[in-house]
mmCIF file of C-alpha atoms and ligand atoms in Angstrom:
data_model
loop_
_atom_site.group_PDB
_atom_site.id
_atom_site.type_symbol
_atom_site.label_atom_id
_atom_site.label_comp_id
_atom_site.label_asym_id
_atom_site.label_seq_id
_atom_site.Cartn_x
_atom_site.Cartn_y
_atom_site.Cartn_z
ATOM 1 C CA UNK A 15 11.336 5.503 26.471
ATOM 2 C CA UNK A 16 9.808 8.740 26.491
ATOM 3 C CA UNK A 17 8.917 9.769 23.066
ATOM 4 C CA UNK A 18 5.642 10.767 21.833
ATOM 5 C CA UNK A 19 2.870 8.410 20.763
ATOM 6 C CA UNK A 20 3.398 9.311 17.346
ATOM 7 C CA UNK A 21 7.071 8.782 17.451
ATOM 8 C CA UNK A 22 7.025 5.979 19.291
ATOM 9 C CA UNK A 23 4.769 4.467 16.178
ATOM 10 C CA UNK A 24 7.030 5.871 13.686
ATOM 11 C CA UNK A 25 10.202 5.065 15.803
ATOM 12 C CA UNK A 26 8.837 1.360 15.558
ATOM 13 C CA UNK A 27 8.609 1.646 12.094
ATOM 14 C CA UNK A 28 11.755 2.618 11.274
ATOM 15 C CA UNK A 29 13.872 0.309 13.455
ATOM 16 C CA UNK A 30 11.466 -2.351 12.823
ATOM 17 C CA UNK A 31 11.551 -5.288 9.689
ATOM 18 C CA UNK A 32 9.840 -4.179 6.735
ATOM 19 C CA UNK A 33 6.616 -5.250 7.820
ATOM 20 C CA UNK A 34 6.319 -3.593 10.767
ATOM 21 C CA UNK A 35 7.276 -0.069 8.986
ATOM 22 C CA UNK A 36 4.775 -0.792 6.524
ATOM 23 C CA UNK A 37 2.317 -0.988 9.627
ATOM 24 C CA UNK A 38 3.502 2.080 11.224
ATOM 25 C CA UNK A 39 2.542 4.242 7.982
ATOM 26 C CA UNK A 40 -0.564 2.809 7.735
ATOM 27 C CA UNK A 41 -1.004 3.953 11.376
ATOM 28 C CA UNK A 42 -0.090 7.495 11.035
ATOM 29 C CA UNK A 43 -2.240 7.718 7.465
ATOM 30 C CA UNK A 44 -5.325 6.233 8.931
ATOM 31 C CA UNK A 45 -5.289 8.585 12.366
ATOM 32 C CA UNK A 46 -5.372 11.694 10.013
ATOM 33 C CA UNK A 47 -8.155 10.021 7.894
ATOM 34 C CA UNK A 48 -10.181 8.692 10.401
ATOM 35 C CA UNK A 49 -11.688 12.524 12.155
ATOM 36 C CA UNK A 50 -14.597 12.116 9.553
ATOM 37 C CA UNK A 51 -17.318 14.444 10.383
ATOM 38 C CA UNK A 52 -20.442 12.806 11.952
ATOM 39 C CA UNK A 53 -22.743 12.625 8.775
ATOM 40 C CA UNK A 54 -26.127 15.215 9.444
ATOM 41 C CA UNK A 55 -28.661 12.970 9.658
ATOM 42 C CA UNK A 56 -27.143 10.387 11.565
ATOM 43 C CA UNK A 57 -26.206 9.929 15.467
ATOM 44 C CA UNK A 58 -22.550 9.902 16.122
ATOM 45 C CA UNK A 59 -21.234 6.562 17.242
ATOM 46 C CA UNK A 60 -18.265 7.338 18.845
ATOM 47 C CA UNK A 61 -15.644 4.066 18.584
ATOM 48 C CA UNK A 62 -12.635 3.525 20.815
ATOM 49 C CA UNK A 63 -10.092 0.843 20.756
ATOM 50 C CA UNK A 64 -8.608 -0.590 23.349
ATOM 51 C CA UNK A 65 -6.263 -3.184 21.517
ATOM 52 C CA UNK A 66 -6.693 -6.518 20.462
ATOM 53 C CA UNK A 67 -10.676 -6.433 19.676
ATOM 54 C CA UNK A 68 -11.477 -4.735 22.586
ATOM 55 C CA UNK A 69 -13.875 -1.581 20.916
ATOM 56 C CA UNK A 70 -16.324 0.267 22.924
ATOM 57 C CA UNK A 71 -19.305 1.355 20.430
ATOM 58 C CA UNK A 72 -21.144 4.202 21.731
ATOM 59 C CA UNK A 73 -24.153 6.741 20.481
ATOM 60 C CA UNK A 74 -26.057 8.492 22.782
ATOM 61 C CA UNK A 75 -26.371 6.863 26.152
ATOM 62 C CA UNK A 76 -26.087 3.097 24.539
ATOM 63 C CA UNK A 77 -23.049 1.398 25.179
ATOM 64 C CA UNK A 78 -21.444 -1.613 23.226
ATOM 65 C CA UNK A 79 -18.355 -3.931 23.932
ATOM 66 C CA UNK A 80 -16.561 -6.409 21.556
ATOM 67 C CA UNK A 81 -14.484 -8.690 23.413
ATOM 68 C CA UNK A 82 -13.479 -6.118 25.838
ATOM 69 C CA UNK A 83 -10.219 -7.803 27.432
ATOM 70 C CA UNK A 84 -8.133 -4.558 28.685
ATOM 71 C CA UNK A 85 -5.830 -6.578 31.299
ATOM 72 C CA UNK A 86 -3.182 -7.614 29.209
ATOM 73 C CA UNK A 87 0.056 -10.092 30.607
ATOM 74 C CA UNK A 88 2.893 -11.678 29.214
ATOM 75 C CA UNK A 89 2.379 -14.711 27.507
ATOM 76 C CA UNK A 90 5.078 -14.835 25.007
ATOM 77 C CA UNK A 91 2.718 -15.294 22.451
ATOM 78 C CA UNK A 92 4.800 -13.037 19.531
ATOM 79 C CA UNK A 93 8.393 -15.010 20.496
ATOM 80 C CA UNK A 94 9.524 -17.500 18.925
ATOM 81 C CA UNK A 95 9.159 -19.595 21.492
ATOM 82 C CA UNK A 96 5.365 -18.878 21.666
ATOM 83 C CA UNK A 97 3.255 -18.440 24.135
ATOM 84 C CA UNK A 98 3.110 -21.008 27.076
ATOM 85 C CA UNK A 99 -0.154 -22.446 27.610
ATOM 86 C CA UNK A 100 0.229 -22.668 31.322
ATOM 87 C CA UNK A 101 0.393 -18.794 31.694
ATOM 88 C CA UNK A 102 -2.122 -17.805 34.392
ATOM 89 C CA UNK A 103 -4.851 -16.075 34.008
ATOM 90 C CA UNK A 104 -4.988 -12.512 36.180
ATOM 91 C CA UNK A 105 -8.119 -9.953 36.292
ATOM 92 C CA UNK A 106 -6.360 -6.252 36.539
ATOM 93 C CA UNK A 107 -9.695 -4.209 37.674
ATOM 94 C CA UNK A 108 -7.849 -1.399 37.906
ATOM 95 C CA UNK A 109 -6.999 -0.852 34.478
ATOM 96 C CA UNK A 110 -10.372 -1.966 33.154
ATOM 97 C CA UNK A 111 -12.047 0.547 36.017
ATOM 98 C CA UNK A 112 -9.984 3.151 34.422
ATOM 99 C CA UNK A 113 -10.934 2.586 31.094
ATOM 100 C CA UNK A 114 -14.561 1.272 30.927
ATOM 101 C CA UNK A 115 -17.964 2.266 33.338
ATOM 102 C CA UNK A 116 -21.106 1.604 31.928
ATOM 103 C CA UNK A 117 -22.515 -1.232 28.993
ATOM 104 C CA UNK A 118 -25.723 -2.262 27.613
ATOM 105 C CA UNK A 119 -24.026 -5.578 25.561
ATOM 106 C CA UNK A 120 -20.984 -7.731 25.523
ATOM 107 C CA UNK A 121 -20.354 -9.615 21.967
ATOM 108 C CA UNK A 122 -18.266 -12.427 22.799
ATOM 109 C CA UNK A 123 -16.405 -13.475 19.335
ATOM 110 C CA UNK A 124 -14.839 -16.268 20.858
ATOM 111 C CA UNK A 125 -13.461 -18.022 23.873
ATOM 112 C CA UNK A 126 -9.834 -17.676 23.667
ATOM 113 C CA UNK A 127 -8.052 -15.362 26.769
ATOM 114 C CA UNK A 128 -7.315 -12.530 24.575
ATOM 115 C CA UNK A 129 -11.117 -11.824 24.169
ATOM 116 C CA UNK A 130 -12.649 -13.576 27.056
ATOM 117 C CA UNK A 131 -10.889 -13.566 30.364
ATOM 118 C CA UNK A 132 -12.495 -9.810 31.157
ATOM 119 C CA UNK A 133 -15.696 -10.583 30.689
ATOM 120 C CA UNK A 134 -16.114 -12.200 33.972
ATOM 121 C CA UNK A 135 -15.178 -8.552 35.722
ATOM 122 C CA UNK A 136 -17.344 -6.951 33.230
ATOM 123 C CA UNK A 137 -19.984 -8.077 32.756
ATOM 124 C CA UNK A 138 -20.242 -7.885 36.793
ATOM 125 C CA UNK A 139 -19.722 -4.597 36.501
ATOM 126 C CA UNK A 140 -21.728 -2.670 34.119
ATOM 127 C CA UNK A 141 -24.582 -5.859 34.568
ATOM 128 C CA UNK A 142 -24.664 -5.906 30.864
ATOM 129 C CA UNK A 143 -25.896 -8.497 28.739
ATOM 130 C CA UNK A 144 -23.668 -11.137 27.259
ATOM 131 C CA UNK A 145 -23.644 -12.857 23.783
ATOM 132 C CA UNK A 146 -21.822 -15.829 23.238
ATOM 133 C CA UNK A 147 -21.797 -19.487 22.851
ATOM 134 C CA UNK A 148 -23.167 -22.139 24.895
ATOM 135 C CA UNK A 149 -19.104 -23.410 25.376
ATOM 136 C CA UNK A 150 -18.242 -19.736 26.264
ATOM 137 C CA UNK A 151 -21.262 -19.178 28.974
ATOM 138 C CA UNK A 152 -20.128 -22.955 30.319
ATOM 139 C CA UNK A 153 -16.694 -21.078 30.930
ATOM 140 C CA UNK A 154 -17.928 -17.393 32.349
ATOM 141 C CA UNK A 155 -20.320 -19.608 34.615
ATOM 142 C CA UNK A 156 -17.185 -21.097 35.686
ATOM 143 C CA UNK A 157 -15.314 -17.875 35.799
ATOM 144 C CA UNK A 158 -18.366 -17.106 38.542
ATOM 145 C CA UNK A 159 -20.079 -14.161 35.821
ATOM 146 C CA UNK A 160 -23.937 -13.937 37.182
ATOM 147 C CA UNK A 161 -25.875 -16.707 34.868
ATOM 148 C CA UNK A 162 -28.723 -14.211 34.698
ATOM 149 C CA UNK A 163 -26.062 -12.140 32.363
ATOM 150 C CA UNK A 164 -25.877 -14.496 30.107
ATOM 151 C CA UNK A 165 -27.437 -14.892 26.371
ATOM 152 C CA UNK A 166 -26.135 -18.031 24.625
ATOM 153 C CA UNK A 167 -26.434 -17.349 20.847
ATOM 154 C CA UNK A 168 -25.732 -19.847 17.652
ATOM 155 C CA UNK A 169 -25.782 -17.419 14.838
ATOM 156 C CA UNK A 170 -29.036 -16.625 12.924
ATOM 157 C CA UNK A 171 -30.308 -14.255 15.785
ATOM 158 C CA UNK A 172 -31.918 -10.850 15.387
ATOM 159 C CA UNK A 173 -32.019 -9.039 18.789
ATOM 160 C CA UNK A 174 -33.071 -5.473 19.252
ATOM 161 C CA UNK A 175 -32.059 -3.420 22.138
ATOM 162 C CA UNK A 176 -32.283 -0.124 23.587
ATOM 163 C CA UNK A 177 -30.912 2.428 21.084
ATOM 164 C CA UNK A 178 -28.682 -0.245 19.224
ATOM 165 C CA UNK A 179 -29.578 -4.117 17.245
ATOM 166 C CA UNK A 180 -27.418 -6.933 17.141
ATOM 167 C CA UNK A 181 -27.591 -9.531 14.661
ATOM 168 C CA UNK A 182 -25.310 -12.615 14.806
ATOM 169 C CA UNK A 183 -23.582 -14.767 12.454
ATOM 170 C CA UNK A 184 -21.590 -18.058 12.833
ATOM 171 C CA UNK A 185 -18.048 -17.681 12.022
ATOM 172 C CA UNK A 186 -15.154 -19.143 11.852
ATOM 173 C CA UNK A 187 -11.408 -18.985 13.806
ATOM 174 C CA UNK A 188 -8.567 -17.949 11.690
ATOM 175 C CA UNK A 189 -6.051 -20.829 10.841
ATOM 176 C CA UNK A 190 -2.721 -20.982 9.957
ATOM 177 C CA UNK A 191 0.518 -23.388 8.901
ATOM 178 C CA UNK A 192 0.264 -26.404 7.181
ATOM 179 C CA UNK A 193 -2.474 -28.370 8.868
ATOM 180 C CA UNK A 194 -4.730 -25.204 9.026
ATOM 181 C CA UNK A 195 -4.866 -25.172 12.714
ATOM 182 C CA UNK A 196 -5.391 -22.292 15.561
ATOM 183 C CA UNK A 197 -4.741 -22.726 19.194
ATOM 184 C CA UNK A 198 -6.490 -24.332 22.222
ATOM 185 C CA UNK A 199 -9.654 -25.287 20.236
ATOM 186 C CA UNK A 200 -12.580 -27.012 22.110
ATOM 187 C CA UNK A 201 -15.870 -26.667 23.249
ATOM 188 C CA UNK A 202 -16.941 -27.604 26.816
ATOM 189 C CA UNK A 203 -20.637 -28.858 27.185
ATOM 190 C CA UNK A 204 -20.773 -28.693 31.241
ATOM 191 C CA UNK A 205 -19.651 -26.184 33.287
ATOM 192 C CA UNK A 206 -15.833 -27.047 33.888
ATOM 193 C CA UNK A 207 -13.356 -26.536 36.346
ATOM 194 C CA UNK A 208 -12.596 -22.716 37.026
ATOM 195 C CA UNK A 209 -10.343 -21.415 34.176
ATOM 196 C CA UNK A 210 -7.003 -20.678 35.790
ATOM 197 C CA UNK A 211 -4.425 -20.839 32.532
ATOM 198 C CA UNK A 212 -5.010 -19.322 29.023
ATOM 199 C CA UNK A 213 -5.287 -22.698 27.344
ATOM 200 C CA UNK A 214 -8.746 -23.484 29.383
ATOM 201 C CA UNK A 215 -10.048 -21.015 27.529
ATOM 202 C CA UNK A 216 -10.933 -22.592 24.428
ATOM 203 C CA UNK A 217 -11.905 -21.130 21.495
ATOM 204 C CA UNK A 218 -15.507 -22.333 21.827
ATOM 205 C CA UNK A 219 -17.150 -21.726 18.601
ATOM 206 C CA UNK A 220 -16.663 -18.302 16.936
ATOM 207 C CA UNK A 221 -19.532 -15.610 16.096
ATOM 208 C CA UNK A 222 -19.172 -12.670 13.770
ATOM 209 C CA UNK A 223 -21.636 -9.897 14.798
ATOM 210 C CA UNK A 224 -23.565 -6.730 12.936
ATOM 211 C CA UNK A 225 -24.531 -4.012 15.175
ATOM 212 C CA UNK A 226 -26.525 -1.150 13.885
ATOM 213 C CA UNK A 227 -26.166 1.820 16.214
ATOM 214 C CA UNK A 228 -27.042 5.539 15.142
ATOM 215 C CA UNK A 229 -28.009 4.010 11.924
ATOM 216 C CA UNK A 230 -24.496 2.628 10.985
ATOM 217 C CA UNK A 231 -24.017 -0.933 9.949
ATOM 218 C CA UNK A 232 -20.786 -2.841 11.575
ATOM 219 C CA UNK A 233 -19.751 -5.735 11.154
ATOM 220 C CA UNK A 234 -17.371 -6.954 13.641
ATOM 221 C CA UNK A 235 -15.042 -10.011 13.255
ATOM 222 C CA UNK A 236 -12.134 -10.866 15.724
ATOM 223 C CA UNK A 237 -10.336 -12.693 13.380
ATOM 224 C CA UNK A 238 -9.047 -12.661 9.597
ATOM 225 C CA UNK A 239 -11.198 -15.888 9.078
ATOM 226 C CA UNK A 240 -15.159 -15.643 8.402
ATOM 227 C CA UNK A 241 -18.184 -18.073 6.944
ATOM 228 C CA UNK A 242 -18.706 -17.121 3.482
ATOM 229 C CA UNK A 243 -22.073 -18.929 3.738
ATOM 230 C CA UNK A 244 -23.172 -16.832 6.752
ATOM 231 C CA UNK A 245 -22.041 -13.293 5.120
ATOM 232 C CA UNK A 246 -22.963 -13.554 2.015
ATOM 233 C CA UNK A 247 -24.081 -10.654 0.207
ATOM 234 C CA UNK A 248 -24.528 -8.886 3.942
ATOM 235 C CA UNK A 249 -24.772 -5.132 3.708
ATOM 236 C CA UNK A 250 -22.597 -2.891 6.396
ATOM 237 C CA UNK A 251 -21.411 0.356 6.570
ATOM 238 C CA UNK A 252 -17.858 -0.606 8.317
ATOM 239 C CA UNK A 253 -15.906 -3.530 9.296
ATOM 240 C CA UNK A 254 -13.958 -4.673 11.972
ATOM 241 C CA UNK A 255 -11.248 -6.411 9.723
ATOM 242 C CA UNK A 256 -8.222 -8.622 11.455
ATOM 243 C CA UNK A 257 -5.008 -9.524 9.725
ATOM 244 C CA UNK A 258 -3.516 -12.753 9.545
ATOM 245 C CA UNK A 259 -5.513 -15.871 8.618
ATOM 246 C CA UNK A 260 -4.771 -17.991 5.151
ATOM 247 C CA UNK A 261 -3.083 -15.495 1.957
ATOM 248 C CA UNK A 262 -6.175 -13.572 0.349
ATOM 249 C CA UNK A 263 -8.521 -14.151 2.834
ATOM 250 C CA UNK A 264 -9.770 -10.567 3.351
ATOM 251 C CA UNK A 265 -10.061 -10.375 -0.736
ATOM 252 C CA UNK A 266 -12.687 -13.212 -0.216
ATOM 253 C CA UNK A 267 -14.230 -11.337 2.598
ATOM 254 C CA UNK A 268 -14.903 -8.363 0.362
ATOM 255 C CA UNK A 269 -15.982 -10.084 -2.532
ATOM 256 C CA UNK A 270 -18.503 -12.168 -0.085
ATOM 257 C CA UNK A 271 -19.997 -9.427 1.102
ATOM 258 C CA UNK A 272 -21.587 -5.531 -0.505
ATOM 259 C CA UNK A 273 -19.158 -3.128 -0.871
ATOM 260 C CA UNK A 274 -18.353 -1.446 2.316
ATOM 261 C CA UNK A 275 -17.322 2.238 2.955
ATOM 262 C CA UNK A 276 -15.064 1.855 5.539
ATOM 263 C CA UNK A 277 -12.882 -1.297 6.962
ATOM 264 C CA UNK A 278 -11.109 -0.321 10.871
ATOM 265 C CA UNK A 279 -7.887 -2.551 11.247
ATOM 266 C CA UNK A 280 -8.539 -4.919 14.353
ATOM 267 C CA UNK A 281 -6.112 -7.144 16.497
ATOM 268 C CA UNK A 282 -2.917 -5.533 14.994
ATOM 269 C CA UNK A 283 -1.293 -4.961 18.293
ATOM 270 C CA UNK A 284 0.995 -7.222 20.078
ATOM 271 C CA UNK A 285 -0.677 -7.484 22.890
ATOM 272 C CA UNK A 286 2.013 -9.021 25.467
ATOM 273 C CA UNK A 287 2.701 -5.158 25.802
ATOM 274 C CA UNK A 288 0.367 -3.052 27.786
ATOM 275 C CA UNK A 289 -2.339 -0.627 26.696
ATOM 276 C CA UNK A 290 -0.842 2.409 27.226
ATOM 277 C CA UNK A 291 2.070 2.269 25.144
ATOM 278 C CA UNK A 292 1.482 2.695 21.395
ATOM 279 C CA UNK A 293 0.363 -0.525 19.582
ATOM 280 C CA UNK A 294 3.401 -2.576 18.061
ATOM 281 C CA UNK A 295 2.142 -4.279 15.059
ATOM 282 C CA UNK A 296 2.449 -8.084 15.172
ATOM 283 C CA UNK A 297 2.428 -8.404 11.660
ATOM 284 C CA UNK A 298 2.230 -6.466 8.550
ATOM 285 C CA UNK A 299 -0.760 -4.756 7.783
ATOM 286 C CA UNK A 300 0.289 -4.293 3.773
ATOM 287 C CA UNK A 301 -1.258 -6.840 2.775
ATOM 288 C CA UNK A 302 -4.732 -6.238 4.997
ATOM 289 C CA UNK A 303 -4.338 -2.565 3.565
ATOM 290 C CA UNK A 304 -3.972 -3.360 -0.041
ATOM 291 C CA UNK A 305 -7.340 -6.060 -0.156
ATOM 292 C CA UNK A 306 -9.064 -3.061 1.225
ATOM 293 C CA UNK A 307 -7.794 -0.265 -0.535
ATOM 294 C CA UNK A 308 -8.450 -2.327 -3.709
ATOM 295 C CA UNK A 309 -12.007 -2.425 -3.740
ATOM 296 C CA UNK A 310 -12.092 1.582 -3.057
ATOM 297 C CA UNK A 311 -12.969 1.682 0.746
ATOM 298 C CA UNK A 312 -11.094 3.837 3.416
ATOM 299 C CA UNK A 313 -8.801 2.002 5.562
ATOM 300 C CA UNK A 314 -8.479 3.344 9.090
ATOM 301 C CA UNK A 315 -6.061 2.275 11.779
ATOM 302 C CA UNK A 316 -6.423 3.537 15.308
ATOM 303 C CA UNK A 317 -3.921 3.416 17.891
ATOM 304 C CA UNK A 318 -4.117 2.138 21.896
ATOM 305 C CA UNK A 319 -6.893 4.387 23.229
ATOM 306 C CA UNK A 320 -7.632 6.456 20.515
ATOM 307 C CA UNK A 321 -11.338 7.040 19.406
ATOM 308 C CA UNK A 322 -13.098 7.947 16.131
ATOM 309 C CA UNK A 323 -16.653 9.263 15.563
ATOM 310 C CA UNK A 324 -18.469 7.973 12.827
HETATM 311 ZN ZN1 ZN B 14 -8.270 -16.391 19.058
#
């Protein structure tokens, strides 16, 4: 289909259900909101997403990654049918060579595919440290990523870097249906068998992470679900905010925490559908938009590849 980006977004939109069109004009409001100039007497951080929660966080000659999984295959995951556990799991270097050269950090949110079966190739690659759980180093050792790479973390930690800081929080998976449950949970104390389907990657334990780079405050989180004992009160700049999770959870989030300026929609996209195509929402961001736009902040969406300096 060759139509623009943008048309392809609104095109969505408009043959879409309500919910997705509701998505696709928050997209389209958020790009023209989200040039902001670089504030004087900051650095720019320059943010990019690549889908999912894949963001590259950059200011100066520091480099940041959140869960940067670019490869992308079908799983089936938005069918209705769901997505089949035994799917295998492929490394695409060249579309992660294309996309992604250098990093100082990896923040590993949690262990399922979607965030985690890149990091291997990654963290190889750019030699840059990786935070994560014990469960999700047992599963990159596995996965063969250098041990010397990796940083298990628990939440509580303070760590200062070149140019950036990252502190870490325990959080928590988003659940949903009537038992409150998420997929292919788990945590593996030994290093197991090599990975080879998405459901060996478990989720492992999920950490919510602040970095402060060219004196912004973000707080990342890869899914709608958080620990309100772990945020509380926490003062950021921006959030990486998900969708989904149980009805009012992001209303919690922002009453748990300060008021923020700015909250950048995260893991919108369906992401059976590669990166460079425009994202297709897998749900509707209304609701998402409306906690946020409640309490007064900006809400930004960005699309596949697009960046914004803060
Ligand atoms: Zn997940």
């Amino acid at each position: 289909m060759q139509v623009s980006r943008r048309g392809m977004l609104t095109g969505a939109a408009a043959v879409g259900a309500a919910a997705v069109g509701a998505a696709g004009v928050v997209g389209l409001e958020g790009r023209s909101q989200a040039a902001t100039v670089p504030a004087a007497k900051r650095e720019p951080v320059e943010l990019t997403w690549f889908g999912t929660h894949a963001w590259q966080l950059k200011c100066g000659k520091s480099v940041v990654l959140t869960d940067p999984w670019l490869t992308r295959f079908k799983t089936g995951t938005f069918t209705p049918e769901g997505a089949d556990p035994k799917t295998k799991l492929v490394i695409k270097p060249e579309v992660i060579d294309k996309h992604l050269s250098t990093a100082d950090a990896i923040l590993v949110h949690h262990g399922h595919y979607d965030h985690m079966a890149d990091v291997p190739y990654v963290a190889k690659k750019t030699q840059a440290t990786v935070l994560c759980t014990e469960t999700h180093a047992n599963l990159l050792r596995a996965m063969r990523t250098p041990n010397e790479l990796l940083s298990p973390v628990r939440g509580g930690e303070y760590l200062p870097f070149d140019g950036f800081s990252i502190e870490v929080f325990p959080s928590l998976h988003s659940c949903s249906g009537k038992r409150h449950t998420y997929a292919y949970p788990g945590y593996r104390y030994d290093v197991p068998q090599r990975p080879r389907v998405i459901e060996d990657l478990v989720e492992g334990g999920t950490l919510a992470f602040v970095i402060t780079i060219g004196g912004l405050r973000i707080l990342s989180l890869s899914t709608a679900n958080f620990d309100p004992n772990a945020l509380r009160d926490l003062q950021v700049d921006v959030i990486f905010a998900a969708p989904g999770g149980e009805p009012g959870i992001t209303d919690r989030l922002l009453q748990t925490i300060k008021p923020v300026r700015k909250v950048i929609a995260t893991h919108w996209d369906d992401f059976d559908k590669p990166l460079d195509d425009p994202g297709i929402p897998w749900t509707d961001l209304t609701p998402l938009r409306q906690s946020v736009e409640r309490t007064g902040a900006e809400f930004v969406v960005l699309d596949h590849l697009q960046q914004v300096t803060l």
